[in-house]
Each structure stands twice: as structure tokens, then as C-alpha cells.
mmCIF file with all atom_site columns, C-alpha atoms in Angstrom:
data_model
loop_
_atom_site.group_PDB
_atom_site.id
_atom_site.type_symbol
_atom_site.label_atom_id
_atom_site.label_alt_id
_atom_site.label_comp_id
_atom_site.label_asym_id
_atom_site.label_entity_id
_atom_site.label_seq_id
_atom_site.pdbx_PDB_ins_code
_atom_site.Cartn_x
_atom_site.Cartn_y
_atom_site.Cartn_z
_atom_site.occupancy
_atom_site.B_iso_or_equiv
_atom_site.pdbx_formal_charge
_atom_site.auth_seq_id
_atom_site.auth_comp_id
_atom_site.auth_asym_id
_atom_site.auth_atom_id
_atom_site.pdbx_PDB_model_num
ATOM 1   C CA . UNK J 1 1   ? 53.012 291.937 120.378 1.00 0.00 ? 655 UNK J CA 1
ATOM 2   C CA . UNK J 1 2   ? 50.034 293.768 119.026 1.00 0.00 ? 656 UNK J CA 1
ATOM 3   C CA . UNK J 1 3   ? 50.017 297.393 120.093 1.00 0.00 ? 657 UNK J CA 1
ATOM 4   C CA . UNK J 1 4   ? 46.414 298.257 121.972 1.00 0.00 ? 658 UNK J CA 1
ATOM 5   C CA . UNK J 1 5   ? 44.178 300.722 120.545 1.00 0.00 ? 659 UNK J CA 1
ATOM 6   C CA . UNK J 1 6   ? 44.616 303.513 123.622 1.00 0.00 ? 660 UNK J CA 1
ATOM 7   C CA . UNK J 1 7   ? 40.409 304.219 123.686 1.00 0.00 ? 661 UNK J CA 1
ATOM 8   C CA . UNK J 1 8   ? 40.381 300.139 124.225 1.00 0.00 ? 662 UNK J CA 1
ATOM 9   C CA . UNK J 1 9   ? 42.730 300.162 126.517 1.00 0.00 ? 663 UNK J CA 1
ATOM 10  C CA . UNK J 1 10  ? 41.431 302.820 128.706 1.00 0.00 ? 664 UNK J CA 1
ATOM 11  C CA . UNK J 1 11  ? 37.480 300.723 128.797 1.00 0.00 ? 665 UNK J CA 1
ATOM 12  C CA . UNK J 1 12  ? 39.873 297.369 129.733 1.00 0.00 ? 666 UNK J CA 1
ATOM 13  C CA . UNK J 1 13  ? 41.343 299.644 132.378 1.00 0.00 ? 667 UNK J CA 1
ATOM 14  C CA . UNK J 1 14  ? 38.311 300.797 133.443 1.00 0.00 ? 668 UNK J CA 1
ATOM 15  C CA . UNK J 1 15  ? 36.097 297.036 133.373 1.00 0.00 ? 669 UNK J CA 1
ATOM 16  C CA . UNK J 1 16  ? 39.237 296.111 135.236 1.00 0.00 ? 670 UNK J CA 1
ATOM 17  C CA . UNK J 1 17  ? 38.557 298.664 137.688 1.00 0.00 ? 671 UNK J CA 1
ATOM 18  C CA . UNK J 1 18  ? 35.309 297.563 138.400 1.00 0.00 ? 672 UNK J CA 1
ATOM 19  C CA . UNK J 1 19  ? 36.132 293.806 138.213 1.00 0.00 ? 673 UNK J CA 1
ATOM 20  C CA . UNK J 1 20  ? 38.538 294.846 141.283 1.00 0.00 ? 674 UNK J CA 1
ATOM 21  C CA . UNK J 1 21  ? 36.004 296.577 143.515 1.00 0.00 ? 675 UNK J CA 1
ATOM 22  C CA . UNK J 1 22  ? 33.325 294.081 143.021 1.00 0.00 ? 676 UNK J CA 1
ATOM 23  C CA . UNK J 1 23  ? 35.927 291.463 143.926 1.00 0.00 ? 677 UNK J CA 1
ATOM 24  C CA . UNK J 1 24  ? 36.697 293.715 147.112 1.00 0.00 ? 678 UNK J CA 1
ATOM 25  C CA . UNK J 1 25  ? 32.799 294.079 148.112 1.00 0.00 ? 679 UNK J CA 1
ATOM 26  C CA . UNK J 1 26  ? 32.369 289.842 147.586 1.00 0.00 ? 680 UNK J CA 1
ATOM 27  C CA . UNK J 1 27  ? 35.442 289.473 149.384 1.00 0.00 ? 681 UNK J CA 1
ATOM 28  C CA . UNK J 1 28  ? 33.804 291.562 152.599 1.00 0.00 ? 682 UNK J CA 1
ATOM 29  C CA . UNK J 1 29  ? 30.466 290.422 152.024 1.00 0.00 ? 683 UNK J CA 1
ATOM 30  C CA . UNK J 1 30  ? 31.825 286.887 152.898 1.00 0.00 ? 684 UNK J CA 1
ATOM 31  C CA . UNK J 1 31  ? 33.899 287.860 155.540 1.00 0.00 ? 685 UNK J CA 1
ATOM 32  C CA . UNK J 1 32  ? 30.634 289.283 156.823 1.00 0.00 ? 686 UNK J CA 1
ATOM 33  C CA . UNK J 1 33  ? 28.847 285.783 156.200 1.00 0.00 ? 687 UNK J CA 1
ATOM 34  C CA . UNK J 1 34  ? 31.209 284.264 157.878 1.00 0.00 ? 688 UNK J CA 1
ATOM 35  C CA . UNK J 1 35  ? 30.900 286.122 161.329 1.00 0.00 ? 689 UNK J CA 1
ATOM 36  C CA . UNK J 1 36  ? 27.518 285.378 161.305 1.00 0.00 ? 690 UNK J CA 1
ATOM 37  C CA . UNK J 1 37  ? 27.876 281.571 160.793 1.00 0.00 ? 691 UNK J CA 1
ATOM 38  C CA . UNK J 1 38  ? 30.486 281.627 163.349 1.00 0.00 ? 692 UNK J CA 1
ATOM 39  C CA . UNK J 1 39  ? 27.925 283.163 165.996 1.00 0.00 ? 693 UNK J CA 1
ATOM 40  C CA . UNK J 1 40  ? 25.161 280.326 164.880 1.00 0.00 ? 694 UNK J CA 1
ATOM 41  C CA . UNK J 1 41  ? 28.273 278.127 165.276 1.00 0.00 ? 695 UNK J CA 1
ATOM 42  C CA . UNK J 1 42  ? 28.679 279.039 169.053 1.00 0.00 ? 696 UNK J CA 1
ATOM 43  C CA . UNK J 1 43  ? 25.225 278.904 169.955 1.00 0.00 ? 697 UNK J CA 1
ATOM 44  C CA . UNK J 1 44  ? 24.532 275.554 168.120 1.00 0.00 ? 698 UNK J CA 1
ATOM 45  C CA . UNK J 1 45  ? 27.758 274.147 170.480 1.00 0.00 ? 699 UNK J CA 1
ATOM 46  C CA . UNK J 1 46  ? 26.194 275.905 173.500 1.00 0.00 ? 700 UNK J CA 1
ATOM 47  C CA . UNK J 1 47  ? 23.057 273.759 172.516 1.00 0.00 ? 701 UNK J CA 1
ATOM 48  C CA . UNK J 1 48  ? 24.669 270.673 171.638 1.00 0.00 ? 702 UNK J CA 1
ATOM 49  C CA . UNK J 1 49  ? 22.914 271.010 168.010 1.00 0.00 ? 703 UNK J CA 1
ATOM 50  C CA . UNK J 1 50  ? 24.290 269.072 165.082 1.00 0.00 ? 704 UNK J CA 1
ATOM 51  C CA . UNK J 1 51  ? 27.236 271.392 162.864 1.00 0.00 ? 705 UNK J CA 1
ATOM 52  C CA . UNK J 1 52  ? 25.143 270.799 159.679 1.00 0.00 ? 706 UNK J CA 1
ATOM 53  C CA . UNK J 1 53  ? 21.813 271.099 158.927 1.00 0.00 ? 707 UNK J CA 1
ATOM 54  C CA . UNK J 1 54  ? 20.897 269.417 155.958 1.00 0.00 ? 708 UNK J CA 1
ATOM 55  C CA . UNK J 1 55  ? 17.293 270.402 155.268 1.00 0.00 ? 709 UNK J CA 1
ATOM 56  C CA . UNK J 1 56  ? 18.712 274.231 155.732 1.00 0.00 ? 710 UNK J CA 1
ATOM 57  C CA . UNK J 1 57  ? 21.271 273.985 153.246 1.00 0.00 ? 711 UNK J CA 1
ATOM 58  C CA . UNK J 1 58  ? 19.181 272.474 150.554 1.00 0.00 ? 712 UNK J CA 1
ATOM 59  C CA . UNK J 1 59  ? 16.389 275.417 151.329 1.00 0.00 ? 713 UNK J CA 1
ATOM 60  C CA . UNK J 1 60  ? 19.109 277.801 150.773 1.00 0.00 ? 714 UNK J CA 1
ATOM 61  C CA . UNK J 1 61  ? 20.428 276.101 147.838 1.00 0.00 ? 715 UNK J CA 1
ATOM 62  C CA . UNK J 1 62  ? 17.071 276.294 146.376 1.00 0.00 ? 716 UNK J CA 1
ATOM 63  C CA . UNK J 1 63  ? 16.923 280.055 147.429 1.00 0.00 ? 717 UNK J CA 1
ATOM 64  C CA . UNK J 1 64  ? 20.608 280.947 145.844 1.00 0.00 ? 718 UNK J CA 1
ATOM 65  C CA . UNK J 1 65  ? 19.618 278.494 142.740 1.00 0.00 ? 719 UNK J CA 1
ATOM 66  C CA . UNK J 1 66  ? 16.425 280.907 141.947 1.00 0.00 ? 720 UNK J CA 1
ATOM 67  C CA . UNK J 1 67  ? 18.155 284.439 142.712 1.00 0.00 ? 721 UNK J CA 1
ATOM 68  C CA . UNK J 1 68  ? 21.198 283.243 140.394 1.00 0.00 ? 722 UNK J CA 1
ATOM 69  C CA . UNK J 1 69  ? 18.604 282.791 137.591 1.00 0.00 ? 723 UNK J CA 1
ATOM 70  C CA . UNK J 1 70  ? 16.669 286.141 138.210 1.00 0.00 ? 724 UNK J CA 1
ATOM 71  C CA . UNK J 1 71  ? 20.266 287.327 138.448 1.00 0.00 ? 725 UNK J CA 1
ATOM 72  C CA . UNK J 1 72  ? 21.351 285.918 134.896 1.00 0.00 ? 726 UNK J CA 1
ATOM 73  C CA . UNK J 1 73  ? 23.623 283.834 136.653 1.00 0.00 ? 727 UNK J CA 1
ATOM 74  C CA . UNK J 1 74  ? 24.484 280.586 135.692 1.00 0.00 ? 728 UNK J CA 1
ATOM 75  C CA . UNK J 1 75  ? 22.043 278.388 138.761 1.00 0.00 ? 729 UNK J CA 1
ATOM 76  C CA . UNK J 1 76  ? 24.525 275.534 138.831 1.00 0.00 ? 730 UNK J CA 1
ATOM 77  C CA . UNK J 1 77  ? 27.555 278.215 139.513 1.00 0.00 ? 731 UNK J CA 1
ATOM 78  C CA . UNK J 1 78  ? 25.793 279.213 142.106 1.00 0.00 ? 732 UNK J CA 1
ATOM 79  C CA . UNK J 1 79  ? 24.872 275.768 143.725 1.00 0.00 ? 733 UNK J CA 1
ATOM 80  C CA . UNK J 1 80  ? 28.828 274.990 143.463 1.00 0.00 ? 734 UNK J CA 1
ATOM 81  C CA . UNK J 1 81  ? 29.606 277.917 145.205 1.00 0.00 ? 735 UNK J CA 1
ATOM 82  C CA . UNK J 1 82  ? 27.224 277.778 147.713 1.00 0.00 ? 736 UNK J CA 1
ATOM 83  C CA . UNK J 1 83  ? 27.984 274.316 148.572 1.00 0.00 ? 737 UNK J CA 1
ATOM 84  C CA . UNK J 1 84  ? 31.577 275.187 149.225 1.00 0.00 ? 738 UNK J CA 1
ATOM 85  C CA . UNK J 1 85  ? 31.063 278.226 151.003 1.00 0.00 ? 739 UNK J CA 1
ATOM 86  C CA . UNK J 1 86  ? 28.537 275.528 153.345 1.00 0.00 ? 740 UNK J CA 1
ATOM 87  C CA . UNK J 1 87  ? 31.628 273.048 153.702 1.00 0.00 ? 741 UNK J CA 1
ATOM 88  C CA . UNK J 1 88  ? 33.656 275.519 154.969 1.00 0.00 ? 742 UNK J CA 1
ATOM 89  C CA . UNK J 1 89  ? 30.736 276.516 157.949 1.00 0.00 ? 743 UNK J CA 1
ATOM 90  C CA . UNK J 1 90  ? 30.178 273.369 158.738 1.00 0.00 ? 744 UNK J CA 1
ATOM 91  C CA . UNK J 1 91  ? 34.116 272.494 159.100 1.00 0.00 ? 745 UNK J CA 1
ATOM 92  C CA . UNK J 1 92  ? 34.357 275.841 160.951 1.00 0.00 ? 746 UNK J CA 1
ATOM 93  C CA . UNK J 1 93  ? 31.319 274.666 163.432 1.00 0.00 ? 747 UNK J CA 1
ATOM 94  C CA . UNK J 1 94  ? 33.143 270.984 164.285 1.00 0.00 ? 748 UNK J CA 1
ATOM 95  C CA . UNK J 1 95  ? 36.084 272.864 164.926 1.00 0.00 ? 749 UNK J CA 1
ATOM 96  C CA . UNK J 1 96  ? 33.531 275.288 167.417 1.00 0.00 ? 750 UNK J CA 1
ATOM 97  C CA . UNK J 1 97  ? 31.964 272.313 168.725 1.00 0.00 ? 751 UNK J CA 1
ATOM 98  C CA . UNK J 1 98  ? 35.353 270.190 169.743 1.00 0.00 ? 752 UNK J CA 1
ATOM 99  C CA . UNK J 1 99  ? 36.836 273.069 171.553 1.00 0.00 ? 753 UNK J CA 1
ATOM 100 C CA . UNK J 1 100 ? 33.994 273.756 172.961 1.00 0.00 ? 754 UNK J CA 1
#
């Protein structure tokens, strides 16, 4: 194996370092996310409104779709992730709705 230079070692260490904490702040800001769809879950059940709301979603996809390009950020990345992150509301709101 290919012994490291030490100074590139240390700026791997460090990107790493940084690659860790962002990780940890996208990690909480979904958590976050997700306690506010789980609130718009309850009060669309308490309402009898539909889990999904497809003109919404595609509004925010459009939304996420133009920050990821001001962002540098591949647009279609963001769409996929987006789309799963919606999946996983909407599953969460049936699940709200049929205890409910």
C-alpha cells in the first residue's frame, strides 16, 4: 500500500471532518422536516384531507429543482431526493390517517 503524504492526509482528515458534520446537520434538518409533516399529517386526518397532495409536491419539486441549480447542485439529484423524502410523508400520513 502506498504510504500517504502526512500534509494530504491531514486536509483528507480534515474534508472528512466536515463531510461528517454536514452529514450530522442534514441528518437533523430532516428529522426536523419530518416533525413538521407529521403535524400537517394529524391535522389533514383530523380534516379527512387526502395524505398526498399532488399539485404541492410538484410546486415544491419545482422549488427544490431551482435552489439545487442556484446551489450548483445537480437539479435531477435533487428531484430524486425530494421525491423520496415525499414517499416517505405520504406513507407516514396513511399510516396517521388509518389509526386515526
Amino acid at each position: 500500500m502506498t504510504e500517504i503524504d502526512p500534509a494530504v492526509q491531514d486536509e483528507l482528515n480534515r474534508l472528512r471532518g466536515s463531510i461528517d458534520n454536514i452529514d450530522a446537520a442534514v441528518v437533523h434538518m430532516l428529522a426536523e422536516r419530518f416533525k413538521c409533516t407529521q403535524q400537517v399529517g394529524v391535522l389533514k386526518a383530523e380534516h379527512q384531507l387526502p395524505p398526498a397532495d399532488p399539485a404541492r409536491e410538484a410546486r415544491q419539486i419545482e422549488r427544490l429543482r431551482e435552489l439545487a441549480t442556484s446551489a450548483r447542485l445537480d437539479p435531477a439529484f435533487a428531484e430524486k431526493l425530494l421525491n423520496f423524502i415525499i414517499a416517505e410523508v405520504i406513507r407516514h400520513h396513511e399510516t396517521i390517517a388509518q389509526s386515526g
